[in-house]
GROMACS .gro file of C-alpha atoms in nm:
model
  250
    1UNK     CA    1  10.855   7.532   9.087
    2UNK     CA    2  11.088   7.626   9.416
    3UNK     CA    3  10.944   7.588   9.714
    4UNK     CA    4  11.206   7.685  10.013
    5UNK     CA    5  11.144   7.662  10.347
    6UNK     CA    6  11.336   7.919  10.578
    7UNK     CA    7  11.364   7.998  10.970
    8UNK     CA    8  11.462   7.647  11.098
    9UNK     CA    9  11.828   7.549  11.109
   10UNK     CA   10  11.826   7.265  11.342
   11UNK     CA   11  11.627   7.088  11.589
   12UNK     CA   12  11.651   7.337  11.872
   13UNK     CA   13  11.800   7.619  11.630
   14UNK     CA   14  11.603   7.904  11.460
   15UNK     CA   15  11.710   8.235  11.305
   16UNK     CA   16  11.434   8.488  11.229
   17UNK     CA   17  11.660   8.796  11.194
   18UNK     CA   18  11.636   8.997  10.874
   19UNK     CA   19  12.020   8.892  10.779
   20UNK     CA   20  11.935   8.512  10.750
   21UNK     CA   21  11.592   8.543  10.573
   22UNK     CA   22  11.807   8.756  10.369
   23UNK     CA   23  12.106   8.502  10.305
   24UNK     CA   24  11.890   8.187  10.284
   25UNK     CA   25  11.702   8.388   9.971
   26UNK     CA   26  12.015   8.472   9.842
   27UNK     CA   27  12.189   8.166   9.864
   28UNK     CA   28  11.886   7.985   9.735
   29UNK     CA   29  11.868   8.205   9.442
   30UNK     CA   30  12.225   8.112   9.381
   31UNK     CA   31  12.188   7.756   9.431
   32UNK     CA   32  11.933   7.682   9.190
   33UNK     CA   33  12.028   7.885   8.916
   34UNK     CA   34  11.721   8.125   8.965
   35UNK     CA   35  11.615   8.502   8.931
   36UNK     CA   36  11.362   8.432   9.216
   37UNK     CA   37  11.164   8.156   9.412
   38UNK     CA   38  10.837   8.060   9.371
   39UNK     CA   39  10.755   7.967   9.737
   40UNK     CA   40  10.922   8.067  10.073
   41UNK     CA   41  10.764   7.969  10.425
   42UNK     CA   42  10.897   8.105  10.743
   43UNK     CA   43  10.911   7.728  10.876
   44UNK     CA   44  10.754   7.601  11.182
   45UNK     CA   45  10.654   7.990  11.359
   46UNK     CA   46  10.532   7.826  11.669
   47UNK     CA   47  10.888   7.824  11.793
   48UNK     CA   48  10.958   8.151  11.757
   49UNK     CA   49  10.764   8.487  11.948
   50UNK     CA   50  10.509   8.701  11.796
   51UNK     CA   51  10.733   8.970  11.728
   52UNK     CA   52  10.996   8.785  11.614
   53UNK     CA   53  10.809   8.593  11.274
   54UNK     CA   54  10.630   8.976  11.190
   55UNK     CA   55  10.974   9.106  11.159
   56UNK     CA   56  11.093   8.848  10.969
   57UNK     CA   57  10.725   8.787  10.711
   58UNK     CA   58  10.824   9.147  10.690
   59UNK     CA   59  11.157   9.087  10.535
   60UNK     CA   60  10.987   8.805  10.314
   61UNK     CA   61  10.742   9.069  10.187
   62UNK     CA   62  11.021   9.316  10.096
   63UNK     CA   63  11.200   9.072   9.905
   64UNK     CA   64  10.863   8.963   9.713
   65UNK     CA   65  10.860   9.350   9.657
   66UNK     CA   66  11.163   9.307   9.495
   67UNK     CA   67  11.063   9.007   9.271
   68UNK     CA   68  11.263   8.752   9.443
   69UNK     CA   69  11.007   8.572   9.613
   70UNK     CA   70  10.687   8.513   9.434
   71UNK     CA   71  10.493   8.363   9.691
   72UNK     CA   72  10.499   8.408  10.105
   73UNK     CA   73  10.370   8.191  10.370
   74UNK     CA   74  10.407   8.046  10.684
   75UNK     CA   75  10.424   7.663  10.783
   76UNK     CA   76  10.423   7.443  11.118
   77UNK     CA   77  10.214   7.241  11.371
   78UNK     CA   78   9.967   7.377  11.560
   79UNK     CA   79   9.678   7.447  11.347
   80UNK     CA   80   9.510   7.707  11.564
   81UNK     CA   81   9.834   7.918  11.590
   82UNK     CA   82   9.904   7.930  11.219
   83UNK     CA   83   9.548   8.039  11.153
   84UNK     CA   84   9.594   8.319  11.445
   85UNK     CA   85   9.907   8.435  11.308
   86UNK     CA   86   9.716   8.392  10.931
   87UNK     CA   87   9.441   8.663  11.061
   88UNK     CA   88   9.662   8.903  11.203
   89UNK     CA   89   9.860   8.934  10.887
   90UNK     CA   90   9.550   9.007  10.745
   91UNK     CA   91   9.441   9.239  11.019
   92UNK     CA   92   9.720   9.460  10.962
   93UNK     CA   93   9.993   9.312  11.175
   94UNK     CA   94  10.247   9.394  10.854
   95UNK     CA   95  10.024   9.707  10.700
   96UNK     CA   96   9.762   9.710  10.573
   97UNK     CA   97   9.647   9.530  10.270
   98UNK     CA   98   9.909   9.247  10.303
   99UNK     CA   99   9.806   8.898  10.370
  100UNK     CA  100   9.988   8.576  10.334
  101UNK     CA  101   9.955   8.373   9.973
  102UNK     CA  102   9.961   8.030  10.155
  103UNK     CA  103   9.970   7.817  10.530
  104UNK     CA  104  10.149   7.471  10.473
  105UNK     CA  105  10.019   7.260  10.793
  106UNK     CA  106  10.125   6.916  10.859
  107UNK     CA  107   9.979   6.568  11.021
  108UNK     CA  108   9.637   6.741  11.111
  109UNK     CA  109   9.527   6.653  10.780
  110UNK     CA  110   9.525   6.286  10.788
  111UNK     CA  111   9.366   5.954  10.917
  112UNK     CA  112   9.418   6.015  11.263
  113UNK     CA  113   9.388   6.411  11.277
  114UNK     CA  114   9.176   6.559  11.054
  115UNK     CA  115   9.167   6.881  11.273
  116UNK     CA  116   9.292   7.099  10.964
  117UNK     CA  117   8.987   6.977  10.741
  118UNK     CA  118   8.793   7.187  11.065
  119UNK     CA  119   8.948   7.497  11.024
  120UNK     CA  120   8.936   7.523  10.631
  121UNK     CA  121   8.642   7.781  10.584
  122UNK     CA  122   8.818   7.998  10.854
  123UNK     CA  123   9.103   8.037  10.683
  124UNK     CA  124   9.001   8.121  10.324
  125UNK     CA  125   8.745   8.349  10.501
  126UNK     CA  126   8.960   8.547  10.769
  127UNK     CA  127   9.306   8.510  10.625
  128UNK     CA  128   9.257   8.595  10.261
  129UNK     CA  129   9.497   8.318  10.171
  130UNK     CA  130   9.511   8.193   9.803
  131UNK     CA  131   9.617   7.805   9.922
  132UNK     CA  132   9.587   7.609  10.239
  133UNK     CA  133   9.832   7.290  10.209
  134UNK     CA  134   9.806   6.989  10.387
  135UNK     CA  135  10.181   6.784  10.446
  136UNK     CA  136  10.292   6.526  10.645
  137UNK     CA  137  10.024   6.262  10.593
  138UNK     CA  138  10.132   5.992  10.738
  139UNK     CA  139  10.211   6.214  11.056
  140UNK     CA  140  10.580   6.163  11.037
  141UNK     CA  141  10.592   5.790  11.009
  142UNK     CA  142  10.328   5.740  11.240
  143UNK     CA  143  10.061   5.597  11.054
  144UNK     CA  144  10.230   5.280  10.888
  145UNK     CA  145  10.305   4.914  10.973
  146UNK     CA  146  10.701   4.969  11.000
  147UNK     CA  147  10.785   5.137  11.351
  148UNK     CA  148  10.757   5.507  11.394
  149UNK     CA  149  10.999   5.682  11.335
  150UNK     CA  150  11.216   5.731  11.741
  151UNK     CA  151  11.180   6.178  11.669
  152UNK     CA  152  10.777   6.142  11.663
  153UNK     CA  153  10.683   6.336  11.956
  154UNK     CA  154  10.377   6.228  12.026
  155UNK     CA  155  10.236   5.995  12.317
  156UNK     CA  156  10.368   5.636  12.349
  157UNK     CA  157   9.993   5.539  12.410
  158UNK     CA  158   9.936   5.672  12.084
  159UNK     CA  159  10.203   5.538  11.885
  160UNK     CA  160  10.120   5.183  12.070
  161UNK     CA  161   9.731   5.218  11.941
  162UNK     CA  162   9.818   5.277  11.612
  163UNK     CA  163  10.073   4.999  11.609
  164UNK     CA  164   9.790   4.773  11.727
  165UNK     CA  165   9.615   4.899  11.443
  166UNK     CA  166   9.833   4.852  11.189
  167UNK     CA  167   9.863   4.487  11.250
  168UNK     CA  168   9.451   4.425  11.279
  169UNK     CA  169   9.490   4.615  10.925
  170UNK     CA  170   9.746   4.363  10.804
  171UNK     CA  171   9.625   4.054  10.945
  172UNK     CA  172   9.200   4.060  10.965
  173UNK     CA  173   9.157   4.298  10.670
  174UNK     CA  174   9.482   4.206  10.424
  175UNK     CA  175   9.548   4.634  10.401
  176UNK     CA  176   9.870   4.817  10.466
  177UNK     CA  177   9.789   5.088  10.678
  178UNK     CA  178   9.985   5.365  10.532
  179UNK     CA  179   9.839   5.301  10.189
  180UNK     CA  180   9.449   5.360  10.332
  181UNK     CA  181   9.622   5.670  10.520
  182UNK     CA  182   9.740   5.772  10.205
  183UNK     CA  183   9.427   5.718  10.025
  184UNK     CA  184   9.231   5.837  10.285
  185UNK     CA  185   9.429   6.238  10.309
  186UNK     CA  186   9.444   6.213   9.920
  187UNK     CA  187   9.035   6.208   9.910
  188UNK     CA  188   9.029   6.442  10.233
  189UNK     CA  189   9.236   6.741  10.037
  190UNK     CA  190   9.070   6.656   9.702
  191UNK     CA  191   8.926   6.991   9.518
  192UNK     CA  192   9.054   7.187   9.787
  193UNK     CA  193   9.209   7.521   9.727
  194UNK     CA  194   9.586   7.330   9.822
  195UNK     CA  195   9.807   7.068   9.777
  196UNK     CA  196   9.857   6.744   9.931
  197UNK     CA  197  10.272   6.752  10.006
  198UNK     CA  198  10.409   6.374  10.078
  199UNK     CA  199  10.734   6.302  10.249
  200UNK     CA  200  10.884   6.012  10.017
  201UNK     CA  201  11.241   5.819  10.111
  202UNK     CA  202  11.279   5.568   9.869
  203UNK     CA  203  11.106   5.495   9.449
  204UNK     CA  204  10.917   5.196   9.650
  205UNK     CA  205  10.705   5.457   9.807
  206UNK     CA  206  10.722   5.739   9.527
  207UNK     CA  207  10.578   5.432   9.316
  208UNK     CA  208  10.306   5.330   9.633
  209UNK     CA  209  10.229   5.664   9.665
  210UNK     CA  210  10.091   5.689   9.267
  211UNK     CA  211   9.889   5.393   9.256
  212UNK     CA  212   9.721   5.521   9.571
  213UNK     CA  213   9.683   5.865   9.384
  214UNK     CA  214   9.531   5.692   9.098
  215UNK     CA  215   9.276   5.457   9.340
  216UNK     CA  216   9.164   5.808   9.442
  217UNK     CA  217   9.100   5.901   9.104
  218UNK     CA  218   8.929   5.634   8.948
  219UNK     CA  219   8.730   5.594   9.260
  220UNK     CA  220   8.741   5.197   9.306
  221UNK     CA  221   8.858   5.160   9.644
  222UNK     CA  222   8.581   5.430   9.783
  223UNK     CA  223   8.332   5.207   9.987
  224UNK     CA  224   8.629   4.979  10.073
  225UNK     CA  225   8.814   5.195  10.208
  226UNK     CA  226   8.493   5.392  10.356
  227UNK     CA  227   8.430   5.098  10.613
  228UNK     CA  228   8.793   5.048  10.695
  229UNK     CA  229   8.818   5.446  10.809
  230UNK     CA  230   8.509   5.446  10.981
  231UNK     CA  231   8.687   5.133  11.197
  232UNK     CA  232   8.998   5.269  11.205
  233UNK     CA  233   8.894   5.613  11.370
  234UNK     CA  234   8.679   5.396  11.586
  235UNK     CA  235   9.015   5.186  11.669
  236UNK     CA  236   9.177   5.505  11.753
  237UNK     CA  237   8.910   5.610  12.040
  238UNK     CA  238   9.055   5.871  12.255
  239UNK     CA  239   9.351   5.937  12.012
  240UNK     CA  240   9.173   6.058  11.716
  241UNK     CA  241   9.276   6.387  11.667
  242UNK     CA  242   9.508   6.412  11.956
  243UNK     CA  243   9.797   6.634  11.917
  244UNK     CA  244  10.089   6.681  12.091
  245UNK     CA  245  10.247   6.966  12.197
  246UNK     CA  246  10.437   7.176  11.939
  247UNK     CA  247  10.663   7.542  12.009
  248UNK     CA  248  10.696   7.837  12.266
  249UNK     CA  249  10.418   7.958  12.492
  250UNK     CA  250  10.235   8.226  12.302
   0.00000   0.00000   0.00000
C-alpha cells in the first residue's frame, strides 16, 4: 500500500494551494510506478487556517473522484483540532455526504499521553471515519533511554522527568524504557479500528520493535509490564498527558 503524506514541505513551510496537492499526487503517481495512491493526508492541518485545509481536502476529494487517491485524511498534533476539523467535514464543511476515510494522530497515543485513547468513541461517532491511527509512539524520541531527540518541542521539565525515568527503568527494574512504551501503545491500539504507525531508523529497532509486537501477542509480559506502567505514569506526575503547543491560533 502507498501512504503519502502532503501539505508540509519544511519545518516552517506549507503549501495548501490546489496546484501543489495537485503536483505532489502527480509526482507521486509517477514516482512509484502507480495508477493511484492508496492513502493521502493533508499533513499536520494545525498549521494552516480553516479555510485554507477545506480548499485543499477539497482538491484531495476531486482527485479521489478521479480514482487517483483511494483514501483521504488528515494528520497532525493536536488531538482536539483534528477531531474538530474531522466533524465539520462531516457536517458539511466540503458538501454534504463527504467525510474523511481516516485521522493519523501522533504521540497522544502512548505511555505518557494517552489523550487520543479519550477521544476514540467521538470520532467514530461524529466523524464517520473508517480508521483512527495512532503514530509516533515513542513521542518523537522522547520516551527512550538514549537522549531525545534536540527538535522535540516539548518542556525541558518534561524531557528531564522522563530521562529520570528511563534510568530508574534501567537500573531498579532491568527494562528499557522504549521497549515497555512500545509494548505498552501496541496493547493500547490493539482491536482498534486503526493502525499503530512506528518511526524506525535502523534493523536494530525494526527487529526490537517485532519481538515487542509478538510479547503483545502472546500475552507474557501483561502483568509485568502492568505494574511497571502503573509506576511509570505515577513517575510522570504532572507530565502525564501534557502536551505542548502545536500550529496557528484557530
Amino acid at each position: 500500500m502507498v501512504h503519502l503524506k502532503i501539505g508540509r514541505i519544511k519545518l516552517d513551510d506549507f503549501d495548501y494551494s490546489k496546484e501543489w496537492v495537485n503536483k505532489s499526487i502527480h509526482r507521486s503517481l509517477d514516482r512509484f510506478k502507480t495508477s493511484y495512491l492508496d492513502v493521502v493526508f493533508l499533513h499536520d492541518v494545525e498549521f494552516v487556517n480553516e479555510d485554507g485545509i477545506f480548499k485543499a481536502l477539497t482538491e484531495l476529494f476531486e482527485l479521489k473522484k478521479q480514482g487517483l487517491v483511494k483514501n483521504v485524511g488528515i494528520s497532525g498534533y493536536p488531538v482536539d483540532f483534528l477531531y474538530e476539523t474531522a466533524r465539520k467535514v462531516a457536517n458539511g464543511a466540503l458538501g454534504d455526504g463527504v467525510t474523511l476515510d481516516l485521522v493519523m494522530n501522533y504521540s497522544n497515543g502512548c505511555l505518557q499521553n494517552t489523550i487520543l485513547a479519550d477521544y476514540y468513541d467521538k470520532f467514530f461517532k461524529d466523524t464517520g471515519i473508517k480508521l483512527l491511527n495512532n503514530a509516533s509512539i515513542l513521542s518523537m524520541s522522547l520516551l527512550r533511554s538514549a537522549e531525545t531527540r534536540s527538535f522535540h518541542p516539548c518542556s525541558q521539565d518534561l524531557k528531564d522527568t522522563v530521562a529520570k525515568l528511563a534510568k530508574v527503568l534501567k537500573d531498579e527494574h532491568d527494562t528499557e524504557l522504549a521497549e515497555l512504551a512500545t509494548r505498552f501503545a501496541l496493547r493500547l491500539w490493539k482491536g482498534k479500528k486503526g493502525k499503530t504507525v512506528l518511526g524506525l531508523s535502523t534493523l536494530e529497532e525494526l527487529d526490537s520493535a517485532l519481538i515487542q509486537y509478538k510479547y503483545v501477542l502472546d500475552g507474557s509480559l501483561d502483568q509485568f509490564d502492568a505494574k511497571l506502567v502503573k509506576f511509570s505514569q505515577e513517575f510522570l506526575g504532572d507530565h502525564l498527558n501534557e502536551t505542548w503547543k502545536s500550529g496557528i491560533n484557530h
